[in-house]
Coordinates of C-alpha atoms in Angstrom, one line a residue:
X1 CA 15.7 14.5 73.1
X2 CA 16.3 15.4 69.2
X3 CA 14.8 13.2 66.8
X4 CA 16.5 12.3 63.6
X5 CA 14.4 13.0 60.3
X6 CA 14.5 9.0 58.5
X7 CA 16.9 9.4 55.5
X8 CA 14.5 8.4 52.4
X9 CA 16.6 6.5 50.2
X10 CA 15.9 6.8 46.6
X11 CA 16.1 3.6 44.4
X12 CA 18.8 2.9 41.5
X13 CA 16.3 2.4 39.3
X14 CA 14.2 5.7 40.2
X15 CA 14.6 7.6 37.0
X16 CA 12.7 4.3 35.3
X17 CA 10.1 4.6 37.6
X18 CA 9.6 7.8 37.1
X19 CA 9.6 7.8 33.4
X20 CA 7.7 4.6 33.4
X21 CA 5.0 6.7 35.8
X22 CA 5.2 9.6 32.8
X23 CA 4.2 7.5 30.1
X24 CA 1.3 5.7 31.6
X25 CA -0.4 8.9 32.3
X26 CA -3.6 9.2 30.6
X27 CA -2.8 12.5 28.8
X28 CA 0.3 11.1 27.6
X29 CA -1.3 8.3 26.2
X30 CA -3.7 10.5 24.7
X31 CA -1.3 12.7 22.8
X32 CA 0.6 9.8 21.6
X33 CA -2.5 8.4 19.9
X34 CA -3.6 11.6 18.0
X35 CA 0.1 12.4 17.2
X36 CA 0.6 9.2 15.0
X37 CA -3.2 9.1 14.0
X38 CA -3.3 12.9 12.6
X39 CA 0.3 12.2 11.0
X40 CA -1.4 9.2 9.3
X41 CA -4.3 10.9 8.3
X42 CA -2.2 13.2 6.9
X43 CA 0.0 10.7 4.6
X44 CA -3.2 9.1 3.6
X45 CA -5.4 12.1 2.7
X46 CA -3.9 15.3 2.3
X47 CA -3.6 16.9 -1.5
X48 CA -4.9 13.2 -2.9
X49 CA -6.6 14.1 -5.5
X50 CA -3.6 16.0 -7.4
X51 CA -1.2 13.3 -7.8
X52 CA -1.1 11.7 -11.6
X53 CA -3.3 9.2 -12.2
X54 CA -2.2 5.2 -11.5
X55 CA -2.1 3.5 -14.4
X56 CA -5.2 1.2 -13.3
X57 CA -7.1 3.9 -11.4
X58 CA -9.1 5.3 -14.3
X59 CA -10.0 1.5 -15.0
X60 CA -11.4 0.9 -11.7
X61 CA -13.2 4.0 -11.4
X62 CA -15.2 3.4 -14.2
X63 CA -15.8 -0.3 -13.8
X64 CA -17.0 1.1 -10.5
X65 CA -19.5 3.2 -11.2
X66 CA -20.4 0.9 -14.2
X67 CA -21.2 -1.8 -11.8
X68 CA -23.1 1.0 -9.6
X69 CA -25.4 1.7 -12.4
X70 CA -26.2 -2.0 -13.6
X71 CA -23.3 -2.7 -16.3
X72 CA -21.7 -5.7 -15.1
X73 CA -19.5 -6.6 -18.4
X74 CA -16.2 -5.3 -17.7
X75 CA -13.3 -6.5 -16.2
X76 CA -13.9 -9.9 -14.7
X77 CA -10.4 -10.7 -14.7
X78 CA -10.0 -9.4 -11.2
X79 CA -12.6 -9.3 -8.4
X80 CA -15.9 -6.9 -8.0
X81 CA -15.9 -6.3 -4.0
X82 CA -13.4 -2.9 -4.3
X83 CA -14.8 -1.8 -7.6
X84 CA -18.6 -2.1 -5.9
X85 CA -17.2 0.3 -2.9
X86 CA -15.3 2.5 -5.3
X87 CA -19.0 3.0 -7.8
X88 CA -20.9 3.5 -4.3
X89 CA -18.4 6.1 -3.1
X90 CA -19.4 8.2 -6.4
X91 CA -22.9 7.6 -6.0
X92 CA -22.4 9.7 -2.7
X93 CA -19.9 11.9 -3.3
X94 CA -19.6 12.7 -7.0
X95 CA -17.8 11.3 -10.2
X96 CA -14.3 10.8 -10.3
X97 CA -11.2 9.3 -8.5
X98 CA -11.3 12.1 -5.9
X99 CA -14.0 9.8 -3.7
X100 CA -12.5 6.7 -4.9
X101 CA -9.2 7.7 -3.8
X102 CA -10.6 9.0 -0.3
X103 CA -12.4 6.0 0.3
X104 CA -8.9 3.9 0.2
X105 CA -7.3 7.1 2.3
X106 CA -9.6 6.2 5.1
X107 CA -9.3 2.5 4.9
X108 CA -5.6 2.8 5.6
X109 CA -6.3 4.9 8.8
X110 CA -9.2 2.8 9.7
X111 CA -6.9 0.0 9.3
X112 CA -4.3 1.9 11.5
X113 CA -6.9 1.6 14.0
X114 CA -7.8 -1.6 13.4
X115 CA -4.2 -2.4 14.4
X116 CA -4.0 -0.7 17.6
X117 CA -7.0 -1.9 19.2
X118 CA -5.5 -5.2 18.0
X119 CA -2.5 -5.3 19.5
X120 CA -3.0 -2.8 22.7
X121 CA -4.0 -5.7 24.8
X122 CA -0.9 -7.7 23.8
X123 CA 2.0 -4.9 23.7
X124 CA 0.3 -2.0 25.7
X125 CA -1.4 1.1 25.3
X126 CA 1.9 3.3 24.2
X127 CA 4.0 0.2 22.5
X128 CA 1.1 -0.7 20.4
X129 CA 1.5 2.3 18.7
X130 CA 4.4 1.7 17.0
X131 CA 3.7 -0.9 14.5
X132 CA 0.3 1.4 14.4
X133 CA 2.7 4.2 13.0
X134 CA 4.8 1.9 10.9
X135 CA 1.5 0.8 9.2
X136 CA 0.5 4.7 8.4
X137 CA 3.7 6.6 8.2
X138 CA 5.9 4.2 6.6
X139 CA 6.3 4.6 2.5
X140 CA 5.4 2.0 -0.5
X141 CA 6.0 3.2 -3.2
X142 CA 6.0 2.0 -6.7
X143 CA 9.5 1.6 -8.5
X144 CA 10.3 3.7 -11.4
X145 CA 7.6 6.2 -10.7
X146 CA 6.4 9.3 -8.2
X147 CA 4.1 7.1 -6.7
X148 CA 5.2 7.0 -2.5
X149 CA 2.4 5.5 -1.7
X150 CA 0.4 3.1 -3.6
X151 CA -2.9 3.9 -0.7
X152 CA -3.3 7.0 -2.1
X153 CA -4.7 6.1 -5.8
X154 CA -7.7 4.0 -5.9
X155 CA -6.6 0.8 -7.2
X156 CA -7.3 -3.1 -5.5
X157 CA -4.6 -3.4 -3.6
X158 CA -5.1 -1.3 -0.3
X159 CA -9.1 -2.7 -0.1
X160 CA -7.3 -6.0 -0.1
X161 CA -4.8 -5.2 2.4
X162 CA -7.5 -3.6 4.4
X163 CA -9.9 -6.3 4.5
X164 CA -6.7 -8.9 5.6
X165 CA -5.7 -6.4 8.5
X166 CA -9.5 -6.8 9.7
X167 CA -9.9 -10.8 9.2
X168 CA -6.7 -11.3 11.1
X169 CA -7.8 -9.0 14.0
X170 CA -11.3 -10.1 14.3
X171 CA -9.8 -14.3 14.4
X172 CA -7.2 -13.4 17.3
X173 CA -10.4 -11.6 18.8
X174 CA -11.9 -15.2 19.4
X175 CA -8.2 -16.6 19.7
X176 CA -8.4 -14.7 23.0
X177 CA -11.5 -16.7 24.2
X178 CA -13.8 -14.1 22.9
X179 CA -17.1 -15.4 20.9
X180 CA -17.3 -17.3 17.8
X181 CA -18.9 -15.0 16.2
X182 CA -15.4 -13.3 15.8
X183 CA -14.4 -16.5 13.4
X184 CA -17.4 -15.0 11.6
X185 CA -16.6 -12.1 11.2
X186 CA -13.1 -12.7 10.3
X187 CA -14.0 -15.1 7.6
X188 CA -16.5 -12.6 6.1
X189 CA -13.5 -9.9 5.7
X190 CA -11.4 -12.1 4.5
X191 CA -14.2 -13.2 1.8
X192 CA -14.1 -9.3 1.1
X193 CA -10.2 -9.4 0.8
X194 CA -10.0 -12.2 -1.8
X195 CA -12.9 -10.8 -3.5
X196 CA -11.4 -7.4 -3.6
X197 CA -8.0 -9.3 -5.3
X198 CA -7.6 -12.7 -5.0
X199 CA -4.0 -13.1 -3.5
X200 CA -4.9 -13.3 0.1
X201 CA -6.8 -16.6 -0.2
X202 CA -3.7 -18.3 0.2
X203 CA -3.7 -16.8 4.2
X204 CA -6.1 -19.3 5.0
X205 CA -3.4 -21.7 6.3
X206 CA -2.8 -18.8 9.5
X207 CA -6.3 -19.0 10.2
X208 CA -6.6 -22.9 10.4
X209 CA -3.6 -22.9 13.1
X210 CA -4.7 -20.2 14.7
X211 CA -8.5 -22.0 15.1
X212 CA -6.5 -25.6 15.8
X213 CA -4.2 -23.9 18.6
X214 CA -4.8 -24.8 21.5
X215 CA -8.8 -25.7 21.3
X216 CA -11.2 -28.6 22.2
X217 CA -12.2 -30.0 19.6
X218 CA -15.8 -29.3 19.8
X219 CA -14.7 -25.6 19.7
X220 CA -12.3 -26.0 16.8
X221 CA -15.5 -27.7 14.7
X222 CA -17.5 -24.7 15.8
X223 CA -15.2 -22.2 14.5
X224 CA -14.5 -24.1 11.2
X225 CA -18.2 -24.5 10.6
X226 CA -18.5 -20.9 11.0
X227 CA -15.5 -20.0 9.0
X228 CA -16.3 -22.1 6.3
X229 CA -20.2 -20.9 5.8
X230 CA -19.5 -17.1 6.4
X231 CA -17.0 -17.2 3.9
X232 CA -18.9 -19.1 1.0
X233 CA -21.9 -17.2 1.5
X234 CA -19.2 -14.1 1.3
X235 CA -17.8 -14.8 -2.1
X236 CA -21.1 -16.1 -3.2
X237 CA -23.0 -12.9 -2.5
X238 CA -20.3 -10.5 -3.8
X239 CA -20.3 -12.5 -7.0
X240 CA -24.0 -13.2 -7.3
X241 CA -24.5 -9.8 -9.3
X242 CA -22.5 -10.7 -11.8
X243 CA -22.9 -14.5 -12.3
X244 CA -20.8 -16.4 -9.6
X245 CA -20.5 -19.3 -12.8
X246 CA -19.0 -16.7 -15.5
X247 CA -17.5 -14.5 -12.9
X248 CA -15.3 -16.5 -11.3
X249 CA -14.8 -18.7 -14.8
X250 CA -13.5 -15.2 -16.2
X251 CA -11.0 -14.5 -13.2
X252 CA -9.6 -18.0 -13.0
X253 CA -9.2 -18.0 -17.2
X254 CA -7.4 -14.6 -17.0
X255 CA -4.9 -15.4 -14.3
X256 CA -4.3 -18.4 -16.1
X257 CA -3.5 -16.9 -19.4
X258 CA -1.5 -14.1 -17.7
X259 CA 0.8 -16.4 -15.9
X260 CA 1.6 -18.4 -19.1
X261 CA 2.1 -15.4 -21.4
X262 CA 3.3 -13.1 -18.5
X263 CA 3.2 -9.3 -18.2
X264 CA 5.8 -7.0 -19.6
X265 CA 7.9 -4.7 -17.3
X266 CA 10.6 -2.6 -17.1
X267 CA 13.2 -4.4 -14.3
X268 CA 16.3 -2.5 -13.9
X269 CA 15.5 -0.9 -17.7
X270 CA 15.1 -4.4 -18.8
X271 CA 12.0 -4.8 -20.6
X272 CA 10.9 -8.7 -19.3
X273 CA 7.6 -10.8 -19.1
X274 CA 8.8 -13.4 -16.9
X275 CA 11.1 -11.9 -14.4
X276 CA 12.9 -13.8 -12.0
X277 CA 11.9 -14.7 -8.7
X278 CA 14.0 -12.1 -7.2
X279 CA 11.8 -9.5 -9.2
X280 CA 9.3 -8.4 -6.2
X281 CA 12.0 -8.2 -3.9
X282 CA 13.8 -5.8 -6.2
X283 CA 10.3 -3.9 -6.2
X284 CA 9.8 -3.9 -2.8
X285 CA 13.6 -2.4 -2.1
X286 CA 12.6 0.6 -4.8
X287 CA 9.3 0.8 -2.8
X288 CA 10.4 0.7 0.6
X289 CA 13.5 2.7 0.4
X290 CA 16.6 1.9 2.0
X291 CA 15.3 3.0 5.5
X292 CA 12.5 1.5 5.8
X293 CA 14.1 -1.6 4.7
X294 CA 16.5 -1.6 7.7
X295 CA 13.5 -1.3 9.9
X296 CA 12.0 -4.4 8.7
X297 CA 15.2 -6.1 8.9
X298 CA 16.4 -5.5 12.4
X299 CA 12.7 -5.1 13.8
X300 CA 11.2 -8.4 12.2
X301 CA 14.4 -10.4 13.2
X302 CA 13.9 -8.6 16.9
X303 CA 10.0 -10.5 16.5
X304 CA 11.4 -13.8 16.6
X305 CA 13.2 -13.7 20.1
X306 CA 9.4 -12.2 21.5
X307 CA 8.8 -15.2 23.8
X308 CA 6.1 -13.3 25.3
X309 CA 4.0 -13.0 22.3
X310 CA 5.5 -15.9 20.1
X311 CA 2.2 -17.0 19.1
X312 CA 1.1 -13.4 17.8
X313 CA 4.0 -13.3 16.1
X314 CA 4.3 -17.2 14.1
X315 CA 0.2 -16.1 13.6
X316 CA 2.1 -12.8 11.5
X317 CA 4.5 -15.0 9.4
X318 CA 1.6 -17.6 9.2
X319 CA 0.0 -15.0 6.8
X320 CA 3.2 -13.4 5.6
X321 CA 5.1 -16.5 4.1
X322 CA 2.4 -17.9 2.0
X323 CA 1.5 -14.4 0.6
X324 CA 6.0 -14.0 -0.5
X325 CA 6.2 -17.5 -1.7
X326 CA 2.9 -16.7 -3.9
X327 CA 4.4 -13.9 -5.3
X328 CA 8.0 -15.2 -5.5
X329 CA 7.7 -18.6 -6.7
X330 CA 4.2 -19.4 -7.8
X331 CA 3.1 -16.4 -9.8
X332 CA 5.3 -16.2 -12.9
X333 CA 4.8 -12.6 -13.8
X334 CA 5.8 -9.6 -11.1
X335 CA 4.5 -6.1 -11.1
X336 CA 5.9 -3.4 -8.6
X337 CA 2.6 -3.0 -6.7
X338 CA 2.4 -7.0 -5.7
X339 CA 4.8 -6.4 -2.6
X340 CA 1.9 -4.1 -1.4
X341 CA 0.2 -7.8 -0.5
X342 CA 2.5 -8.6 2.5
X343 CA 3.5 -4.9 3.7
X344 CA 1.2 -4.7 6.6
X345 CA 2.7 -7.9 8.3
X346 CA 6.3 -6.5 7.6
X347 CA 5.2 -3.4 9.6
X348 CA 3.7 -5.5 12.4
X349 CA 6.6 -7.3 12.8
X350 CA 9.0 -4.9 12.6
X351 CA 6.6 -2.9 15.6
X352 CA 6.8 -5.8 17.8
X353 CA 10.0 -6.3 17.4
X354 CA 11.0 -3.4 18.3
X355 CA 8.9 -2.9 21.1
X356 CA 11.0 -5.8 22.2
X357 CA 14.3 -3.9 22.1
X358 CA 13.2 -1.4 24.1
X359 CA 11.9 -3.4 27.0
X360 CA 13.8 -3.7 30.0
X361 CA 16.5 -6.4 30.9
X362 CA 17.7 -8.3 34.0
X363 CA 20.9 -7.1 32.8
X364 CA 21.5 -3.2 32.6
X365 CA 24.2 -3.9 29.9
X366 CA 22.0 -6.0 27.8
X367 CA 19.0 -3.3 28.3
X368 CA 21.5 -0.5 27.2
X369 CA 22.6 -2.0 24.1
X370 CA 18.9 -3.4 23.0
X371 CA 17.3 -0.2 23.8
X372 CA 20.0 1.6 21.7
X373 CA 19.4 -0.8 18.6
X374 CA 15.6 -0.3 19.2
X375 CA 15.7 3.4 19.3
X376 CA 18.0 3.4 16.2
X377 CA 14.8 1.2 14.4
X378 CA 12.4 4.1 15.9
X379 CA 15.4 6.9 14.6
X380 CA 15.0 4.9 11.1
X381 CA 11.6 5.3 10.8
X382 CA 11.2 8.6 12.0
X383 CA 13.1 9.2 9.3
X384 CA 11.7 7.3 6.5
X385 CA 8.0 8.9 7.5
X386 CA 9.3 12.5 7.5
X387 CA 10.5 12.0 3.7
X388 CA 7.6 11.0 3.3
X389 CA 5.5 13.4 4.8
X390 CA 7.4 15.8 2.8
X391 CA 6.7 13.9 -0.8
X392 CA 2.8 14.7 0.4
X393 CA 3.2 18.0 0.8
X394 CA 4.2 18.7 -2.4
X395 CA 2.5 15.3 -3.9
X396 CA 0.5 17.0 -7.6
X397 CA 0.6 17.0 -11.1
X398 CA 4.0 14.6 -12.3
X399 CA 5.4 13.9 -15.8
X400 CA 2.7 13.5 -18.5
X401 CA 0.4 15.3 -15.8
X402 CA 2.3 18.6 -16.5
X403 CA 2.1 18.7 -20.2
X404 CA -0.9 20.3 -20.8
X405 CA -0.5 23.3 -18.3
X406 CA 3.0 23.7 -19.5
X407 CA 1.5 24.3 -22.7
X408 CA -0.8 26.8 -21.6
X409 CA 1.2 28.6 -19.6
X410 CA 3.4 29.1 -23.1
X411 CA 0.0 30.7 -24.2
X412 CA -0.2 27.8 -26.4
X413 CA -3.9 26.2 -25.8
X414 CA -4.5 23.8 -29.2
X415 CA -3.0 21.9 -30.9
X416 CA -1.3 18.0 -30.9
X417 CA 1.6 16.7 -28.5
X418 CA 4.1 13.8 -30.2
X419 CA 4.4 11.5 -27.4
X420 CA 6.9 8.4 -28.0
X421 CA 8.4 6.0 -25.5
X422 CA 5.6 5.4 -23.5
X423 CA 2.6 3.1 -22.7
X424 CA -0.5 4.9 -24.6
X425 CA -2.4 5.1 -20.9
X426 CA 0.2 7.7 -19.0
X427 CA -1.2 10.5 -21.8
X428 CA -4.4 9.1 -22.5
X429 CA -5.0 10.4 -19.3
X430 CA -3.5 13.4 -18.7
X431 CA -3.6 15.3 -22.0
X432 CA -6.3 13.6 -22.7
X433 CA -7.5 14.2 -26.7
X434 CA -4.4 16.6 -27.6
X435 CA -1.8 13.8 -27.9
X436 CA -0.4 11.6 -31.4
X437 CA 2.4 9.1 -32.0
X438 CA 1.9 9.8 -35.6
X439 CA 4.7 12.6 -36.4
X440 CA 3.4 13.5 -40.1
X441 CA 0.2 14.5 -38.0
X442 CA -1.2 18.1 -38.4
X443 CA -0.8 20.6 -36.0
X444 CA 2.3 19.4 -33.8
X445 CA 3.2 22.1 -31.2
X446 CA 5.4 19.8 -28.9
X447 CA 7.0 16.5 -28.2
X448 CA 7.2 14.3 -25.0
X449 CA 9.3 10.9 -24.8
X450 CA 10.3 8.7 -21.5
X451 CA 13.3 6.3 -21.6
X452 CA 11.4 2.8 -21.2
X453 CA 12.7 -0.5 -21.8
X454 CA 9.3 -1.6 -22.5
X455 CA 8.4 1.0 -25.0
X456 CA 11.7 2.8 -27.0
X457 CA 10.8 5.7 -28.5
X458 CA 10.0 5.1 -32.2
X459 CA 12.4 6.0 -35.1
X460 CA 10.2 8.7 -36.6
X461 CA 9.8 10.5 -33.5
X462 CA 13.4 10.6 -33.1
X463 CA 13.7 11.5 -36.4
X464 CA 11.2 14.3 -36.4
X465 CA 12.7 15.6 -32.9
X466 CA 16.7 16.0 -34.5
X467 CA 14.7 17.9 -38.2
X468 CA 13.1 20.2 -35.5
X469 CA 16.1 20.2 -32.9
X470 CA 17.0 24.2 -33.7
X471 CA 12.8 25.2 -33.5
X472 CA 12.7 22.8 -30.2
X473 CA 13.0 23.6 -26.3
X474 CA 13.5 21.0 -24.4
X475 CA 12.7 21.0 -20.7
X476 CA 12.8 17.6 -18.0
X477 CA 8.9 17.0 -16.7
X478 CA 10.1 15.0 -14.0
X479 CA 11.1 11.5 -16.1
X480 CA 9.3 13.3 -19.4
X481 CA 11.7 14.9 -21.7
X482 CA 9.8 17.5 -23.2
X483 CA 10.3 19.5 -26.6
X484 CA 8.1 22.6 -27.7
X485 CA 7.7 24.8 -30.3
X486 CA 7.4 28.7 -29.1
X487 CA 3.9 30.4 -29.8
X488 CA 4.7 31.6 -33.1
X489 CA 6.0 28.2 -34.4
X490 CA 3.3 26.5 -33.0
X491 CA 0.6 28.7 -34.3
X492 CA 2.4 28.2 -37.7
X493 CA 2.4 24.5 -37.8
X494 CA -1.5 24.5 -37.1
X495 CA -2.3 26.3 -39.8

């Protein structure tokens, strides 16, 4: 009698099986994660201390370590939690912006992680990881400058943002039936947000729907005791050192005062102090970059037909629309760091949503062509974090930064620089004590302008550059223009 092997029949849908069986193995998963978390780490710490200095950085730093060392004086006008971490950094590590700036480096990773233990349990172990990698990889930069990424200085903004991150995850942590004492802790970071910069107090509408979802209401009055209690005690102790009366009398007066008078910027090269409402959009485009803008676009639009995780996702644009209508239409000034405020929802959305196009369909059609759209998104952004891996490879020394050793490599180590068309900061900081904007000063050995719209370059400068035109060579330090004498001239006019 001959038997007849059984004919195994193999499914249509075998080669998703089988890469669906790929990807959920552990060492996959494993890879993934330290991939997009070395990559991050990367972006946020690699060569950070060469870059030029932010214009508020020095500011902070020192406030910091004033604060550290009992001098509670300066700068009420914004909040003391970041400048308290950024003093205790230097305590540990030294004076300067170097353990300042490493301090926010590791926030933003931390944050990073912060995401992805978030939203594993809602998208899945490999899926979560792509808003994770938005959040580290993606750029936001400041208009009109070198600065990529504002989370590489140490300045308010990225405490801020880290501190929101970690109140949102911790409340969605209780969302999920877990204990109360999540409420807690979220209320405590987002006391250490608002105290860090106060723009994010105006999230607290997410968290009340979040808390009133879907509770009894002996649990909702829980949570809303807790909130309400761990976040005055929050803002009470973080101002307590230097007077919660006078500090917060000082912060509230400033903001005032600056949203009457306004702050003067350069938008488009027009010099403005009440821009219009469009202004931080415009910032956030320059910022962004075109790439990464069409990954928020397509990815965050993608988020809103997420039935499965529709909550998650009106919970993000809870937070997200107060924070752009803030900025947009309350505030009457714009700067091009406030976008910074509401780029970690952007990325989250834009992650979710595309995590979205790539699932699979009922229809093999409608699977092809959202897949293709969601690996476009991925394509995007793969190539929005490579430029921007790139710019930190060779992140150092920019414009005003390069004077000095320009000079020196000329063999010309004294003497004054001419600067003109710029805020007095940008070389107050960089060449330090060798710069004038007095042209009849002695000992002149070069000249460095920037075309602002803010600041023109002054008459006499102009002047004194076209009497010295044929002595003069000029050279482009990034957005400087740059004139100097040779050795022997220079030596000559410090005589």
């Amino acid at each position: 009698m001959t038997t007849t092997a059984p004919t195994t029949t193999i499914p249509v849908d075998a080669p998703r099986a089988q890469a669906i069986r790929f990807l959920d193995r552990l060492s996959v998963r494993w890879v993934a994660l330290a991939l997009v978390f070395l990559w991050g780490a990367y972006q946020s710490l690699w060569s950070i201390a060469t870059a030029t200095p932010n214009a508020d950085e020095p500011q902070y730093v020192l406030v910091g370590r004033l604060y550290l060392h009992g001098d509670l004086a300066a700068n009420h006008e914004q909040p003391p939690t970041a400048k308290y971490l950024f003093g205790a950094i230097q305590l540990v590590f030294g004076e300067g912006p170097l353990a300042p700036r490493l301090l926010v480096g590791a926030l933003t990773v931390i944050g990073g992680v912060i995401v992805f233990l978030w939203l594993r349990p809602e998208l899945g172990w490999l899926p979560a990881l792509v808003p994770t990698a938005f959040w580290l990889l993606l750029p936001r930069g400041i208009a009109a400058s070198t600065e990529f990424r504002l989370d590489r200085f140490a300045v308010l903004d990225p405490v801020m943002v880290f501190f929101a991150i970690a109140a949102m995850a911790a409340a969605w942590q209780w969302h999920r039936g877990r204990s109360v004492v999540w409420i807690g802790v979220a209320a405590v970071c987002l006391g250490l947000s608002a105290t860090s910069k106060p723009t994010t107090a105006v999230m607290i509408p997410a968290f009340l729907v979040l808390i009133l979802l879907r509770r009894k209401a002996k649990e909702v009055l829980i949570a809303l005791a807790v909130a309400a209690v761990a976040l005055a005690a929050t803002v009470l102790l973080v101002y307590w050192p230097i007077g919660i009366v006078m500090g917060l009398r000082d912060l509230i007066e400033f903001q005032a005062a600056q949203n009457a008078t306004g702050h003067l910027i350069d938008l488009g090269s027009v010099a403005t102090a009440h821009p219009p409402w469009w202004a931080n959009f415009y910032f956030a485009w320059k910022g962004f970059g075109r790439l990464t803008v069409a990954v928020f676009v397509i990815g965050g639009f993608a988020a809103l037909f997420d039935r499965r995780n529709r909550v998650l996702v009106v919970y993000l644009l809870l937070a997200l629309a107060p924070l752009m209508i803030f900025y947009l239409f309350i505030a009457k000034n714009a700067l091009p760091s406030y976008y910074y405020a509401w780029s970690w929802a952007l990325c989250l959305l834009a992650g979710i949503g595309c995590v979205w196009l790539l699932r699979p369909r009922a229809s093999r059609g409608l699977t092809v062509v959202l897949r293709t759209v969601g690996v476009s998104v991925l394509a995007l952004a793969l190539a929005a974090a490579l430029h921007t891996s790139a710019l930190v490879w060779n992140d150092g020394p920019t414009g005003f930064g390069r004077v000095d050793q320009t000079l020196r490599s000329a063999g010309i180590d004294q003497g004054m620089v001419l600067v003109s068309g710029v805020a007095p900061w940008e070389p107050d900081e960089s060449i330090h004590g060798r710069w004038t904007t007095d042209p009849t000063a002695r000992c002149i050995v070069a000249v460095a302008t920037k075309q602002s719209a803010r600041s023109p370059i002054a008459p006499d400068v102009a002047a004194f550059i076209e009497a010295h035109r044929a002595q003069l060579r000029q050279t482009m330090l990034d957005a400087v223009t740059f004139y100097s004498f040779d050795q022997a001239a220079a030596e000559a006019n410090c005589r």
